[in-house]
Short mmCIF file of C-alpha atoms in Angstrom, two decimals:
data_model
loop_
_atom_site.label_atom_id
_atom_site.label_comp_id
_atom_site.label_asym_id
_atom_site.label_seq_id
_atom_site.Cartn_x
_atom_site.Cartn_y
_atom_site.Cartn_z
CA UNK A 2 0.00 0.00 0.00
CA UNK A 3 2.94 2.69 1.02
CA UNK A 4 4.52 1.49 -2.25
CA UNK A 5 1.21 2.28 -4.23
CA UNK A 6 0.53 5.31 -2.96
CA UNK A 7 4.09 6.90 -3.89
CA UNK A 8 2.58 6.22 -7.54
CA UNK A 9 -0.17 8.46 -6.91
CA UNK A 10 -3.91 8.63 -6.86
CA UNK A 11 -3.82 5.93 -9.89
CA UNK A 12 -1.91 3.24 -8.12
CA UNK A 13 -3.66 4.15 -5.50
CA UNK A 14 -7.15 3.25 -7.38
CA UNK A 15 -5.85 0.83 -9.10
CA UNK A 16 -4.58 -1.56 -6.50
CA UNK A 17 -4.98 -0.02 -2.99
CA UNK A 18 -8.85 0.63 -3.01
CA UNK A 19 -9.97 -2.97 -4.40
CA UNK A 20 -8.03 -4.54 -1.56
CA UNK A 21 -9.32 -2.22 0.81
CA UNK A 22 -13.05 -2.67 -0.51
CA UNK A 23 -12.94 -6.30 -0.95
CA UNK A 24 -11.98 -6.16 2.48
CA UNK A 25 -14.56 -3.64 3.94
CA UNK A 26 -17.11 -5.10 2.27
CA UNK A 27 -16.88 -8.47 3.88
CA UNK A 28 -16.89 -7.31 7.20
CA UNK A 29 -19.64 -4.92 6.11
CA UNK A 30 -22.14 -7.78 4.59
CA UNK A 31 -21.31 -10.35 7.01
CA UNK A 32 -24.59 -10.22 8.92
CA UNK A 33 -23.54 -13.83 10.63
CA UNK A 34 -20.76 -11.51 12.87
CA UNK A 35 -21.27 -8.32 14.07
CA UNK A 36 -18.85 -5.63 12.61
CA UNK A 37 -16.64 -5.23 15.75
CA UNK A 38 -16.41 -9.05 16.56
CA UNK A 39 -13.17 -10.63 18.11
CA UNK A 40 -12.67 -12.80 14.79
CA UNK A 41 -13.10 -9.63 12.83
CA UNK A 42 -10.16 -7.78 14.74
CA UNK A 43 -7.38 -8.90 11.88
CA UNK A 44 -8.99 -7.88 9.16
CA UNK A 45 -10.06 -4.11 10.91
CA UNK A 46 -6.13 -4.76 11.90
CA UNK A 47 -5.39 -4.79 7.99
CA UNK A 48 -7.87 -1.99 6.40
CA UNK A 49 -6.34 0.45 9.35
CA UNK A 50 -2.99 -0.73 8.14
CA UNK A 51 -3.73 -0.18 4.60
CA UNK A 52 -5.18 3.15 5.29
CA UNK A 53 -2.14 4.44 7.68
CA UNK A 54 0.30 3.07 4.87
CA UNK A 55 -1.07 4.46 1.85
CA UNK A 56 -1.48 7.78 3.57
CA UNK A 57 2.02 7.99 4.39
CA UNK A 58 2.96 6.90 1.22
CA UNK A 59 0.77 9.80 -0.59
CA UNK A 60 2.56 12.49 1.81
CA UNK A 61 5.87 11.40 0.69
CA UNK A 62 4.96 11.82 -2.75
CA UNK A 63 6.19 15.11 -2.92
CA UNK A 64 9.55 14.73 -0.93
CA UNK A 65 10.24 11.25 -3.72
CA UNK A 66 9.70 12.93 -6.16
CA UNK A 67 11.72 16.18 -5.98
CA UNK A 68 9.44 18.93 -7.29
CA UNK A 69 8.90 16.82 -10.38
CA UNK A 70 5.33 16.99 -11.12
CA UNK A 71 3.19 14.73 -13.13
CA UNK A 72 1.99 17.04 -15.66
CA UNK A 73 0.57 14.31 -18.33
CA UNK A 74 -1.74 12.67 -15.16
CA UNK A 75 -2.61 15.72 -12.97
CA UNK A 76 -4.35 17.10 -16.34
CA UNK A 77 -6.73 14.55 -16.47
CA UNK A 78 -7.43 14.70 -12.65
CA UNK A 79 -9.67 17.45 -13.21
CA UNK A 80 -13.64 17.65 -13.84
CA UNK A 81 -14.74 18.71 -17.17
CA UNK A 82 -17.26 20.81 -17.88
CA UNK A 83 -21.09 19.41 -16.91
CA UNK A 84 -22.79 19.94 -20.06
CA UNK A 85 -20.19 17.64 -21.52
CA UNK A 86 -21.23 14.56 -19.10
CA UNK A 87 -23.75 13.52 -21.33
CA UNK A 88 -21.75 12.98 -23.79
CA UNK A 89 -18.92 11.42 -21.79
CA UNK A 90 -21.06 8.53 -20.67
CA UNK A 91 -22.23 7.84 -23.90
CA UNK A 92 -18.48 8.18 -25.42
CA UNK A 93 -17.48 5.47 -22.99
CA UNK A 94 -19.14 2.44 -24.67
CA UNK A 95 -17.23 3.65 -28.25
CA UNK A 96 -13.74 3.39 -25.57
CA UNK A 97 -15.00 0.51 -24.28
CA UNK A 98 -15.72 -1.55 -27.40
CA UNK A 99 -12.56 -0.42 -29.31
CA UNK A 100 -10.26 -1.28 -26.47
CA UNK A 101 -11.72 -5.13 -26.61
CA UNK A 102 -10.80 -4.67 -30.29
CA UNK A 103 -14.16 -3.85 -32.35
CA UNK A 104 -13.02 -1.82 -35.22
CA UNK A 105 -16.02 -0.47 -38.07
CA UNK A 106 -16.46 2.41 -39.72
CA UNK A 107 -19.41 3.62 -41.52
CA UNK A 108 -19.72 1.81 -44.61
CA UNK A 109 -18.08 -1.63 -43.84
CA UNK A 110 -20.42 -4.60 -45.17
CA UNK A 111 -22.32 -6.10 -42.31
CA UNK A 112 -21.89 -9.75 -44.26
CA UNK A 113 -18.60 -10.13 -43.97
CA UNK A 114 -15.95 -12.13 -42.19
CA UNK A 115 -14.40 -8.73 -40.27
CA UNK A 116 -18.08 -8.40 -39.15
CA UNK A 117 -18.20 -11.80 -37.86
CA UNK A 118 -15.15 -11.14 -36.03
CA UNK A 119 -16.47 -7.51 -34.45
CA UNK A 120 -19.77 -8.91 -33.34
CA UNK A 121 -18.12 -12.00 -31.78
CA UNK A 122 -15.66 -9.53 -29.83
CA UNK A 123 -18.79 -7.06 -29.11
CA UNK A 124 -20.63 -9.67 -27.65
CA UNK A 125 -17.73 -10.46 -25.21
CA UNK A 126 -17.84 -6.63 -24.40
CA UNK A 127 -21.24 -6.59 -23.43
CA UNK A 128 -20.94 -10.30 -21.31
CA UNK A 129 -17.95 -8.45 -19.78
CA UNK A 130 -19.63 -5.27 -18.57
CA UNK A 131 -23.12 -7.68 -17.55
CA UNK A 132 -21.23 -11.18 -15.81
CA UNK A 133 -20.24 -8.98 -12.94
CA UNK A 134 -23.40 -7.31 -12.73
CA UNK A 135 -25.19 -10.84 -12.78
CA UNK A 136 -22.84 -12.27 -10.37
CA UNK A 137 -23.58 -9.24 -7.71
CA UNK A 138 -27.49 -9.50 -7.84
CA UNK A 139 -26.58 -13.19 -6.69
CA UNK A 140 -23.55 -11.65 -4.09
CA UNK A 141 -25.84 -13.46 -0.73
CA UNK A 142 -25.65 -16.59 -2.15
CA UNK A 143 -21.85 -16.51 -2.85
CA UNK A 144 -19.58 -19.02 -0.86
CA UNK A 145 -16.06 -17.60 -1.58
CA UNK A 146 -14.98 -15.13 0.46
CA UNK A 147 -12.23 -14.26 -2.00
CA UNK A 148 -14.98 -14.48 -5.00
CA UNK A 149 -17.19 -12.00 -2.93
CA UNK A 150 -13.46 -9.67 -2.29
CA UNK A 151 -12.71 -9.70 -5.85
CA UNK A 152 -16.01 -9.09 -6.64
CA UNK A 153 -16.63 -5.97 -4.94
CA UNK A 154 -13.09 -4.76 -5.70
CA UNK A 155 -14.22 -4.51 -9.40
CA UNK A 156 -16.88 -2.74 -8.98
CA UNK A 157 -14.86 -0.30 -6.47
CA UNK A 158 -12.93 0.46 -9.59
CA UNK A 159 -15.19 0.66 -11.66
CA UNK A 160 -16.84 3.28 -9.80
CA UNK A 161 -13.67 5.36 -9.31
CA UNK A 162 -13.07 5.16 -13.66
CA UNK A 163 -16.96 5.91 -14.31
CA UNK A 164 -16.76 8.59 -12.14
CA UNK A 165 -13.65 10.11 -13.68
CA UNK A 166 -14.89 9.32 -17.42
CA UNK A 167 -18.18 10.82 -17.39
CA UNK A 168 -17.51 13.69 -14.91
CA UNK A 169 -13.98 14.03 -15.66
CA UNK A 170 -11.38 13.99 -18.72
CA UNK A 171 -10.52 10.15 -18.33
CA UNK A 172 -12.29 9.46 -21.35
CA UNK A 173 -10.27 10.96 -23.91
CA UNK A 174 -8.32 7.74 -24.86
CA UNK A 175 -10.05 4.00 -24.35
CA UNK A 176 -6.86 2.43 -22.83
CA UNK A 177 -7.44 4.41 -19.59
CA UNK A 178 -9.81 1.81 -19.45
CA UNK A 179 -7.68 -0.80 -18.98
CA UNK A 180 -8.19 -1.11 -15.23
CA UNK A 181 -11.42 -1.49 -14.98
CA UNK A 182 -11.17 -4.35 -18.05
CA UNK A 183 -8.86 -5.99 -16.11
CA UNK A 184 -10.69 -6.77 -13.12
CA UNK A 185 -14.12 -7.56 -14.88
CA UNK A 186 -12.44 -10.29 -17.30
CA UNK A 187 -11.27 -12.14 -13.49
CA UNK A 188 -14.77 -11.47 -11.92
CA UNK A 189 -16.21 -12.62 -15.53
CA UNK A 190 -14.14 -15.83 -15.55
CA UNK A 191 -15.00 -16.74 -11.68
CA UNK A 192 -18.47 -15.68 -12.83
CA UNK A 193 -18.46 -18.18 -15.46
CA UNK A 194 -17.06 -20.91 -13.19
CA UNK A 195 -19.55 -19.89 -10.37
CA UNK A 196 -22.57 -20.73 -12.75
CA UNK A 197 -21.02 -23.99 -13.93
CA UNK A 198 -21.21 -25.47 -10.58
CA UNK A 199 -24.91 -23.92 -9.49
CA UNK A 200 -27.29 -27.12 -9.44
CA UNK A 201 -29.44 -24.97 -12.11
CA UNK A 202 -29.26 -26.43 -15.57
CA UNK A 203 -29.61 -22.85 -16.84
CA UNK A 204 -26.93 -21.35 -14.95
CA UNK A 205 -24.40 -23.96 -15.91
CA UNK A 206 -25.24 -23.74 -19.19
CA UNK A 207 -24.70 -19.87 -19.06
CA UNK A 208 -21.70 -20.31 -17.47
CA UNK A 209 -20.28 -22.59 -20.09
CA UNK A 210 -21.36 -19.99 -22.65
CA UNK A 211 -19.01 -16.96 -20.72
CA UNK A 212 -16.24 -19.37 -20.51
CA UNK A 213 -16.16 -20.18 -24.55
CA UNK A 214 -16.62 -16.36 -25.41
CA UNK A 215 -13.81 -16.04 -23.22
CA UNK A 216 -11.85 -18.51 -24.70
CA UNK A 217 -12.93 -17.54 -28.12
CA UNK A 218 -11.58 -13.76 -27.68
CA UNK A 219 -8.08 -15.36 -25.86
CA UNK A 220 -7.38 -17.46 -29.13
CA UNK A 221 -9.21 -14.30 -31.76
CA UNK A 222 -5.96 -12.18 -30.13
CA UNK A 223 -3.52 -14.85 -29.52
CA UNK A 224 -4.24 -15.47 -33.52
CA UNK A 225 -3.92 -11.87 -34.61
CA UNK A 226 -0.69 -11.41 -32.62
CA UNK A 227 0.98 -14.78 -33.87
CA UNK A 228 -0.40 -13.90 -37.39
CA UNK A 229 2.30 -10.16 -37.08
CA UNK A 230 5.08 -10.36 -39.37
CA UNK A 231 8.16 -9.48 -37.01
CA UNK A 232 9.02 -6.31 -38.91
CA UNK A 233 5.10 -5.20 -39.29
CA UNK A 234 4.72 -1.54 -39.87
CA UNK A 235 8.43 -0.63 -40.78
CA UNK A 236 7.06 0.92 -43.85
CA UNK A 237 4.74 3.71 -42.18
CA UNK A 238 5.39 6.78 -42.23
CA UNK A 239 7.48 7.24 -39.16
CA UNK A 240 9.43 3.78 -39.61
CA UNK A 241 9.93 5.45 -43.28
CA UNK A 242 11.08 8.90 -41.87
CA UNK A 243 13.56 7.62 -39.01
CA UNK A 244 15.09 5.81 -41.78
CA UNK A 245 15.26 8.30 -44.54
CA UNK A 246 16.48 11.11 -42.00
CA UNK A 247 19.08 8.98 -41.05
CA UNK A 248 20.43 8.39 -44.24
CA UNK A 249 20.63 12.30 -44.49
CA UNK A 250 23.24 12.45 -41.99
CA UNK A 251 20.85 14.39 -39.53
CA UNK A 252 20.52 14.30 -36.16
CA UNK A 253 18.82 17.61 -34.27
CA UNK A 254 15.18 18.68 -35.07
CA UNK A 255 11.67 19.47 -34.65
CA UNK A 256 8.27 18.05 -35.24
CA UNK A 257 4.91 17.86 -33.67
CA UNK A 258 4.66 15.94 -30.82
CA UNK A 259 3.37 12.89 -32.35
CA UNK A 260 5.78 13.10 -34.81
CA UNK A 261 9.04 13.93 -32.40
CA UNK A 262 8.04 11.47 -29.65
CA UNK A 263 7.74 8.59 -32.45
CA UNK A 264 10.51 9.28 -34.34
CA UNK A 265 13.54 9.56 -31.50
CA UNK A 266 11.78 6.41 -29.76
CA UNK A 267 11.81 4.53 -34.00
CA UNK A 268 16.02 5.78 -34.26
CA UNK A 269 16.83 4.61 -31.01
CA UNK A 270 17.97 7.83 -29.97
CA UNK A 271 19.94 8.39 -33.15
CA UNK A 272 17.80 11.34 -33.83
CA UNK A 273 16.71 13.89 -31.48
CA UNK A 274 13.49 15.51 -32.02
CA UNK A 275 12.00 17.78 -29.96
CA UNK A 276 8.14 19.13 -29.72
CA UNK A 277 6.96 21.81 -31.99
CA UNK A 278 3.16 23.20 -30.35
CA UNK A 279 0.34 22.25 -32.63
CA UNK A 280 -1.34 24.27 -35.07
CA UNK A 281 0.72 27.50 -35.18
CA UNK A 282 2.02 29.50 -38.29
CA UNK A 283 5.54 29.09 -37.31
CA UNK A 284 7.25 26.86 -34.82
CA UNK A 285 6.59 27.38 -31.52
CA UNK A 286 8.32 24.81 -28.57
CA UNK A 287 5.79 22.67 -26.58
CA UNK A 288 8.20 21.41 -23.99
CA UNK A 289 6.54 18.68 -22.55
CA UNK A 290 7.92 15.60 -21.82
CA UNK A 291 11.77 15.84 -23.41
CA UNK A 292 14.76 16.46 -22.02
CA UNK A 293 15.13 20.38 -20.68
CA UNK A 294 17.80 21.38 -23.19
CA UNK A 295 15.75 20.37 -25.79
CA UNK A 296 15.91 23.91 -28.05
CA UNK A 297 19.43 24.64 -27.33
CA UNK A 298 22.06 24.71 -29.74
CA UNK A 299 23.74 21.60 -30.50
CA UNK A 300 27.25 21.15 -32.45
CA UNK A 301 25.91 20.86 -35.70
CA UNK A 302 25.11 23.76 -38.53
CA UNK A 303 22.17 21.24 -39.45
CA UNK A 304 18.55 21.25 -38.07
CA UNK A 305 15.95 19.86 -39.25
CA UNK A 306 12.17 20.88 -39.30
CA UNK A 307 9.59 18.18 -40.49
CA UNK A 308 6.12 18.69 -40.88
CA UNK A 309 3.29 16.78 -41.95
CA UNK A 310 0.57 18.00 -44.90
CA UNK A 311 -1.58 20.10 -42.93
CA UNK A 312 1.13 21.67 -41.05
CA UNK A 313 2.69 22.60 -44.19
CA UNK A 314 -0.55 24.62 -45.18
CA UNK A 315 -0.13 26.47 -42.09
CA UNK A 316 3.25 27.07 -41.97
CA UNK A 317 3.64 28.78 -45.41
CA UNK A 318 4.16 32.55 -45.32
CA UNK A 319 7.11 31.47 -42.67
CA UNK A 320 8.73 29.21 -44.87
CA UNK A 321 9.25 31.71 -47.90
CA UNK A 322 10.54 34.20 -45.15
CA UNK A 323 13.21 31.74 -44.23
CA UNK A 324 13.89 30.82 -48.08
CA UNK A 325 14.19 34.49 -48.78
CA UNK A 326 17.08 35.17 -46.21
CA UNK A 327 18.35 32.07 -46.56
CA UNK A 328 17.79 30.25 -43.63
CA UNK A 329 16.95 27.15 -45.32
CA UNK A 330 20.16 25.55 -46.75
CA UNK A 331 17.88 22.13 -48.22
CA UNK A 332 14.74 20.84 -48.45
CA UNK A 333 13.16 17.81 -49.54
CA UNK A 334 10.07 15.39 -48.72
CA UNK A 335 9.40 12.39 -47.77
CA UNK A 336 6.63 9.46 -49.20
CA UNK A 337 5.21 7.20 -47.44
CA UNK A 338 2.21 4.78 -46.23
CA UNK A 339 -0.55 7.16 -46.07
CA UNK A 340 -0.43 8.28 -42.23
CA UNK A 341 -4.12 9.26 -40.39
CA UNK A 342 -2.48 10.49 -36.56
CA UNK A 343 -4.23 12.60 -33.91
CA UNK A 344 -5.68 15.15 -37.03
CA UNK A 345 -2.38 14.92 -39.14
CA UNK A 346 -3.52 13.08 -42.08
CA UNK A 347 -1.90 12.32 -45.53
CA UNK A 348 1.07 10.51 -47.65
CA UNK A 349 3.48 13.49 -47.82
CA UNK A 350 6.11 14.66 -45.04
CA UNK A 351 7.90 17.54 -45.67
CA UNK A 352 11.70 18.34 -44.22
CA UNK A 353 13.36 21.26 -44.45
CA UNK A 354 17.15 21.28 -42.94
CA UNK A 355 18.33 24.75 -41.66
CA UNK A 356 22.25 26.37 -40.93
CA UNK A 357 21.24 27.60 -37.52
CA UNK A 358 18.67 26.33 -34.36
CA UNK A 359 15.27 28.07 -35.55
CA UNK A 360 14.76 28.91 -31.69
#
C-alpha cells in the first residue's frame, strides 16, 4: 500500500482501493458476525494498516519525487465541464468496445468475415460489462470469500473510472480503461465458473457460454498477434522517416509531438526531435515531456524541421521568409504509407534542414 501510494492517486485506485473494498465489504455484509467481533479484529487490523500506509505513502509523494510533477496525469485529474457529461457517458461504450478490439467504420459490409469477427468480440464486451453485474445481484448466495473480495473490488474500480470518465477527462483515450477491463475479465471468468457449478441447468449452461466467449476472444488475439510479421509496420510513415532522415546524416530537429516522440523512440535515440506546439504558423516549442535542453544549440550547422501535410498549409508565409534570407540551406520530402495520426492526415512529409537552431 505505502509502495502504491508513492505512484499516486492511480496506483492508489488501481490496487490499494480494491483490496481495501474487498476487504470492507466483507466485514460490512457479514450479517452472521457483528462488525466489531473478536474474529473480525485482523482484518479491521489490515484496512487500518492499509489506510495508515497508503497515507504515508501519498505524503511522501512530494519529498520522492523532488518537485517533479506529473503534468501528463494531474491534467486529467480534473472535472470537465457538466454539459459535456452527457456525452462522456455515452463516449465510454465507443472506448470501451474499441479497447476489446471492435473496429467499423461507416460503410463496412455487415456480411462479412471482419463483421463476424467484431460482433463476436462485441458480444464479449457486453458479457464483460453484464457477468459482474449478474454475479452481484446473486452476491448473498456466494460461498467464496475471496470471489465476494474480488467481486466488490471490481466494482470499487469501476466506480472510481466511471466517475472520472463521465464527470472528468478520463475518457479521452479507451486504454485508460484498462483497469477497470482488467478486473471484470477475473470477476467474468469466476463468474463463469460460479454458474457452472450452481445445481441450475440454466446457470451452468450460461456459465459454459461466458467461458467459450472467453476462450474464443483469448485465441481471436492470440491469432492476430501470432499472425504479425516481425518487422510489421516498418514501412509507415514514421518507420519510413527515421530511416530516410538517417540516411541524411541528420541528427537535431523538430516536429509535432506525435511526430518527435515517435521518431527519436523509431532511431533509437539516433535522432533527437524535440516538440513543436500544434497548429501554429511558425514553430513554436511545446516542452513537454523531453529532455530540458531540448531547443538549445547543438554542435551541428544542421537542423531539421519536419512537418506533416496540414502543417505545411499552415506554416507557409514562414517558410518563404526563411527561403528568402536564406535560412533554409535544403529541403526535400518524404513518401510514405498514407499516415491518419491525432488530425495529421496524408502521404506526404515535408523536411526542411536549416544552418542555424530556428529557436
Amino acid at each position: 500500500s505505502f509502495v502504491a501510494a508513492t505512484n499516486g492517486l492511480q496506483a492508489l485506485i488501481c490496487f490499494t482501493l480494491p483490496l481495501a473494498a474487498g476487504i470492507g465489504a466483507e466485514l460490512l455484509f457479514n450479517c452472521e458476525r457483528k462488525l466489531l467481533d473478536r474474529k473480525n479484529h485482523v482484518a479491521w487490523l489490515a484496512i487500518l494498516g492499509i489506510v495508515a500506509l497508503s497515507m504515508f505513502g501519498f505524503a511522501m509523494i512530494d519529498k520522492i519525487a523532488g518537485g517533479v510533477t506529473a503534468g501528463y496525469a494531474d491534467a486529467y485529474s480534473a472535472y470537465s465541464a457538466m454539459h459535456t457529461w452527457a456525452d462522456n457517458f455515452l463516449n465510454f461504450f465507443n472506448n470501451w468496445f474499441s479497447l476489446v478490439g471492435v473496429s467499423v467504420v461507416a460503410g463496412d459490409p455487415i456480411a462479412s468475415a471482419d463483421s463476424v469477427i467484431n460482433v463476436l468480440r462485441m458480444a464479449v464486451a457486453v458479457v464483460l460489462l453484464v457477468a459482474p453485474i449478474i454475479l452481484l445481484c446473486r452476491y448473498p448466495k456466494i460461498k467464496s470469500a475471496a470471489l465476494r473480495s474480488v467481486l466488490i473490488g471490481h466494482f470499487a474500480v469501476t466506480a472510481c473510472i466511471l466517475f472520472a470518465t463521465v464527470c472528468g477527462k478520463l475518457g479521452g483515450a479507451n486504454w485508460r480503461l484498462v483497469p477497470m477491463l482488467g478486473t471484470s475479465v477475473m470477476v467474468t471468468y469466476f463468474a463463469a465458473i460460479e454458474f457452472k457449478n450452481q445445481a441450475g441447468v440454466v446457470l451452468a449452461r450460461i456459465g459454459c457460454l461466458i467461458m467459450a466467449a472467453l476462450i474464443g476472444m483469448s485465441a481471436l488475439s492470440g491469432i492476430g498477434i501470432a499472425s504479425l510479421d516481425a518487422d510489421t509496420d516498418r514501412s509507415n510513415s514514421w518507420h519510413t522517416c527515421a530511416r530516410v532522415l538517417e540516411e541524411k546524416g541528420l541528427k537535431y530537429g523538430y516536429a509535432n509531438f506525435w511526430w518527435a516522440e515517435i521518431i527519436t523512440m523509431y532511431s533509437n535515440g539516433a535522432l533527437e526531435v524535440a516538440n513543436l506546439y500544434p497548429d501554429q504558423k511558425e514553430p513554436t516549442k511545446y516542452n513537454y515531456q523531453q529532455p530540458i535542453d531540448s531547443y538549445e544549440d547543438k554542435e551541428t550547422d544542421r537542423y531539421f524541421l519536419l512537418l506533416t501535410e496540414s502543417e505545411i498549409l499552415k506554416m507557409k508565409l514562414w517558410l518563404n521568409e526563411q527561403r528568402q534570407t536564406g535560412a533554409i540551406v535544403d529541403e526535400f520530402t518524404i513518401e510514405s504509407d498514407p499516415y491518419d495520426l491525432r488530425g495529421y492526415k496524408g502521404e506526404m512529409v515535408y523536411v526542411f534542414v536549416f544552418a542555424d537552431n530556428i529557436f
